[in-house]
A tleap script that builds the chain and sets N, CA, C and O, in Angstrom:
source leaprc.protein.ff14SB
mol = sequence {
  NMET MET ARG ARG HIE ALA PRO GLY HIE VAL
  SER ALA VAL ARG GLN ALA VAL PHE ASP ARG
  LEU THR PRO GLN GLN GLN LYS ALA LEU GLY
  GLU ILE MET ARG ILE VAL ALA GLU GLY LEU
  GLN PRO ARG GLU ALA GLY ALA ASP LEU PRO
  TRP LEU CARG
}
set mol.1.N position { 56.810 78.106 24.922 }
set mol.1.CA position { 56.134 79.745 24.193 }
set mol.1.C position { 56.484 79.408 23.191 }
set mol.1.O position { 55.530 79.428 22.413 }
set mol.2.N position { 57.073 79.194 22.886 }
set mol.2.CA position { 57.683 79.473 21.066 }
set mol.2.C position { 56.800 78.743 20.357 }
set mol.2.O position { 56.266 79.431 19.487 }
set mol.3.N position { 56.482 77.772 20.378 }
set mol.3.CA position { 55.670 76.488 19.951 }
set mol.3.C position { 53.994 76.804 20.109 }
set mol.3.O position { 53.114 76.295 19.415 }
set mol.4.N position { 53.800 77.804 21.237 }
set mol.4.CA position { 52.505 78.515 21.062 }
set mol.4.C position { 52.125 79.569 20.624 }
set mol.4.O position { 51.149 80.005 20.013 }
set mol.5.N position { 53.386 80.051 21.180 }
set mol.5.CA position { 53.037 82.220 19.726 }
set mol.5.C position { 53.353 81.597 18.259 }
set mol.5.O position { 52.551 81.874 17.366 }
set mol.6.N position { 54.225 80.954 18.019 }
set mol.6.CA position { 55.031 80.718 16.871 }
set mol.6.C position { 55.479 79.542 15.895 }
set mol.6.O position { 56.580 79.331 15.386 }
set mol.7.N position { 53.603 78.450 15.739 }
set mol.7.CA position { 54.105 78.098 15.269 }
set mol.7.C position { 54.744 77.655 14.230 }
set mol.7.O position { 54.967 78.581 13.451 }
set mol.8.N position { 55.253 76.366 13.764 }
set mol.8.CA position { 56.120 76.110 12.951 }
set mol.8.C position { 57.953 76.602 12.893 }
set mol.8.O position { 58.741 76.211 12.032 }
set mol.9.N position { 58.308 77.607 14.141 }
set mol.9.CA position { 59.116 78.290 15.026 }
set mol.9.C position { 60.049 76.984 14.838 }
set mol.9.O position { 60.633 76.535 13.852 }
set mol.10.N position { 59.922 76.399 16.671 }
set mol.10.CA position { 61.002 75.507 16.926 }
set mol.10.C position { 61.452 74.283 15.580 }
set mol.10.O position { 62.592 73.820 15.572 }
set mol.11.N position { 60.338 73.832 14.424 }
set mol.11.CA position { 60.881 73.092 13.826 }
set mol.11.C position { 61.650 73.151 12.866 }
set mol.11.O position { 62.572 72.393 12.565 }
set mol.12.N position { 60.854 75.099 11.804 }
set mol.12.CA position { 62.085 75.333 10.396 }
set mol.12.C position { 63.705 75.531 11.078 }
set mol.12.O position { 64.729 75.225 10.467 }
set mol.13.N position { 63.655 76.334 13.017 }
set mol.13.CA position { 65.125 76.603 13.467 }
set mol.13.C position { 66.036 75.522 13.247 }
set mol.13.O position { 67.046 75.317 12.575 }
set mol.14.N position { 64.923 74.579 14.489 }
set mol.14.CA position { 65.976 72.950 14.175 }
set mol.14.C position { 66.278 72.894 12.863 }
set mol.14.O position { 67.419 73.009 12.415 }
set mol.15.N position { 65.139 72.692 12.126 }
set mol.15.CA position { 65.793 72.303 10.878 }
set mol.15.C position { 67.007 73.410 9.920 }
set mol.15.O position { 67.915 72.772 9.388 }
set mol.16.N position { 67.027 74.336 9.791 }
set mol.16.CA position { 68.348 75.288 9.311 }
set mol.16.C position { 68.897 75.551 10.604 }
set mol.16.O position { 68.445 76.696 10.579 }
set mol.17.N position { 69.358 75.513 11.492 }
set mol.17.CA position { 70.965 74.819 11.708 }
set mol.17.C position { 71.293 73.834 12.452 }
set mol.17.O position { 72.378 73.257 12.534 }
set mol.18.N position { 69.968 73.586 13.198 }
set mol.18.CA position { 70.813 72.477 14.262 }
set mol.18.C position { 70.586 71.029 13.695 }
set mol.18.O position { 71.005 70.027 14.275 }
set mol.19.N position { 69.952 71.007 12.620 }
set mol.19.CA position { 70.546 69.935 11.893 }
set mol.19.C position { 70.802 69.583 10.542 }
set mol.19.O position { 70.229 68.706 9.896 }
set mol.20.N position { 72.143 70.700 9.991 }
set mol.20.CA position { 72.820 71.418 9.514 }
set mol.20.C position { 74.343 70.599 10.930 }
set mol.20.O position { 75.052 69.757 10.378 }
set mol.21.N position { 74.570 70.768 11.905 }
set mol.21.CA position { 75.411 70.301 12.823 }
set mol.21.C position { 75.976 69.350 13.235 }
set mol.21.O position { 75.157 68.634 13.812 }
set mol.22.N position { 77.006 68.915 13.258 }
set mol.22.CA position { 77.086 67.790 13.239 }
set mol.22.C position { 77.126 67.143 15.796 }
set mol.22.O position { 76.703 67.714 16.802 }
set mol.23.N position { 77.534 66.403 15.663 }
set mol.23.CA position { 77.155 66.210 17.545 }
set mol.23.C position { 78.342 67.149 17.864 }
set mol.23.O position { 78.322 68.099 18.646 }
set mol.24.N position { 78.800 66.954 17.534 }
set mol.24.CA position { 80.024 67.725 18.085 }
set mol.24.C position { 80.406 69.255 17.605 }
set mol.24.O position { 81.298 69.995 18.020 }
set mol.25.N position { 79.479 69.452 16.654 }
set mol.25.CA position { 78.384 70.932 16.599 }
set mol.25.C position { 78.365 71.800 17.622 }
set mol.25.O position { 78.890 72.811 18.090 }
set mol.26.N position { 77.200 70.643 17.835 }
set mol.26.CA position { 76.034 71.360 18.422 }
set mol.26.C position { 76.509 70.927 19.114 }
set mol.26.O position { 76.276 71.807 19.941 }
set mol.27.N position { 77.389 69.864 19.937 }
set mol.27.CA position { 78.040 69.688 21.458 }
set mol.27.C position { 78.977 72.106 21.586 }
set mol.27.O position { 78.857 73.034 22.385 }
set mol.28.N position { 79.755 71.871 20.213 }
set mol.28.CA position { 80.362 73.265 21.061 }
set mol.28.C position { 79.709 74.799 21.138 }
set mol.28.O position { 80.009 75.743 21.870 }
set mol.29.N position { 78.420 74.641 19.810 }
set mol.29.CA position { 77.478 75.534 20.049 }
set mol.29.C position { 76.784 75.811 21.886 }
set mol.29.O position { 77.012 76.891 22.431 }
set mol.30.N position { 76.310 75.163 22.321 }
set mol.30.CA position { 76.268 74.725 23.271 }
set mol.30.C position { 76.943 75.388 24.137 }
set mol.30.O position { 76.499 76.281 24.858 }
set mol.31.N position { 78.699 74.735 24.083 }
set mol.31.CA position { 79.392 75.318 25.541 }
set mol.31.C position { 79.370 76.630 24.908 }
set mol.31.O position { 78.553 77.398 25.415 }
set mol.32.N position { 80.195 77.191 23.725 }
set mol.32.CA position { 80.129 79.070 23.053 }
set mol.32.C position { 78.941 79.130 23.709 }
set mol.32.O position { 79.104 78.783 24.878 }
set mol.33.N position { 77.584 79.479 23.412 }
set mol.33.CA position { 75.789 79.966 24.098 }
set mol.33.C position { 76.483 80.443 26.013 }
set mol.33.O position { 76.823 81.411 26.692 }
set mol.34.N position { 76.311 78.780 26.078 }
set mol.34.CA position { 76.263 79.355 28.052 }
set mol.34.C position { 77.771 80.111 27.864 }
set mol.34.O position { 77.413 81.004 28.633 }
set mol.35.N position { 78.467 80.318 27.682 }
set mol.35.CA position { 79.685 81.383 27.644 }
set mol.35.C position { 78.914 82.716 27.407 }
set mol.35.O position { 79.132 83.505 28.326 }
set mol.36.N position { 78.254 83.100 26.650 }
set mol.36.CA position { 77.860 84.367 25.726 }
set mol.36.C position { 76.561 84.351 27.026 }
set mol.36.O position { 76.150 85.472 27.327 }
set mol.37.N position { 76.109 83.495 27.563 }
set mol.37.CA position { 75.076 83.979 28.095 }
set mol.37.C position { 75.374 84.757 29.130 }
set mol.37.O position { 75.082 85.946 29.255 }
set mol.38.N position { 75.995 84.033 29.920 }
set mol.38.CA position { 77.116 83.942 31.632 }
set mol.38.C position { 77.508 85.430 31.386 }
set mol.38.O position { 77.176 86.369 32.110 }
set mol.39.N position { 78.012 85.477 30.633 }
set mol.39.CA position { 78.977 87.426 29.965 }
set mol.39.C position { 77.807 88.127 30.229 }
set mol.39.O position { 78.074 89.016 31.039 }
set mol.40.N position { 76.181 88.140 29.799 }
set mol.40.CA position { 75.316 88.879 29.921 }
set mol.40.C position { 74.253 89.741 31.380 }
set mol.40.O position { 73.748 90.803 31.744 }
set mol.41.N position { 74.591 87.396 31.961 }
set mol.41.CA position { 73.777 87.999 33.334 }
set mol.41.C position { 75.360 87.727 34.208 }
set mol.41.O position { 75.490 86.582 34.640 }
set mol.42.N position { 76.545 88.717 34.479 }
set mol.42.CA position { 77.563 88.880 35.433 }
set mol.42.C position { 76.463 88.655 36.804 }
set mol.42.O position { 75.239 88.752 36.890 }
set mol.43.N position { 77.588 88.297 37.849 }
set mol.43.CA position { 77.800 87.535 38.684 }
set mol.43.C position { 77.766 88.768 39.882 }
set mol.43.O position { 76.941 89.007 40.763 }
set mol.44.N position { 78.976 89.396 39.518 }
set mol.44.CA position { 79.605 90.931 39.923 }
set mol.44.C position { 78.207 91.839 40.666 }
set mol.44.O position { 77.390 91.457 39.829 }
set mol.45.N position { 77.702 92.382 41.233 }
set mol.45.CA position { 77.647 92.865 41.112 }
set mol.45.C position { 77.476 94.716 41.224 }
set mol.45.O position { 78.240 95.622 41.557 }
set mol.46.N position { 76.561 94.669 40.919 }
set mol.46.CA position { 77.110 96.626 40.034 }
set mol.46.C position { 77.668 97.141 38.031 }
set mol.46.O position { 77.763 98.150 37.333 }
set mol.47.N position { 77.939 95.201 37.899 }
set mol.47.CA position { 78.271 95.027 36.689 }
set mol.47.C position { 77.404 96.359 35.536 }
set mol.47.O position { 76.191 96.433 35.338 }
set mol.48.N position { 78.497 97.276 34.938 }
set mol.48.CA position { 78.213 97.823 34.525 }
set mol.48.C position { 78.460 97.712 32.447 }
set mol.48.O position { 79.331 98.038 31.640 }
set mol.49.N position { 76.730 96.880 32.401 }
set mol.49.CA position { 76.996 96.727 30.967 }
set mol.49.C position { 75.328 97.130 30.534 }
set mol.49.O position { 74.282 96.566 30.856 }
set mol.50.N position { 75.508 98.016 29.905 }
set mol.50.CA position { 74.658 98.721 29.294 }
set mol.50.C position { 72.802 98.238 29.085 }
set mol.50.O position { 71.804 98.951 28.979 }
set mol.51.N position { 72.955 96.846 29.092 }
set mol.51.CA position { 71.622 97.033 28.742 }
set mol.51.C position { 70.781 95.761 29.989 }
set mol.51.O position { 69.906 94.897 30.059 }
set mol.52.N position { 72.222 96.736 31.071 }
set mol.52.CA position { 71.743 96.342 33.085 }
set mol.52.C position { 71.286 97.364 33.264 }
set mol.52.O position { 70.607 97.242 34.283 }
set mol.53.N position { 71.172 99.042 32.656 }
set mol.53.CA position { 70.567 100.047 32.734 }
set mol.53.C position { 69.933 100.639 32.745 }
set mol.53.O position { 70.197 101.822 32.958 }
savepdb mol mol.pdb
quit
């Protein structure tokens, strides 16, 4: 979707962010982002988070 709607975006982000990281840093970033993403979509029913209101 990003490639279709924003040509060059994927390449620009890759160059600006991911190409500057070592493989170990990329792995750590992936692990961190997984934790953040899980917190944005809680498993508990009725979680009181502002973006779910």
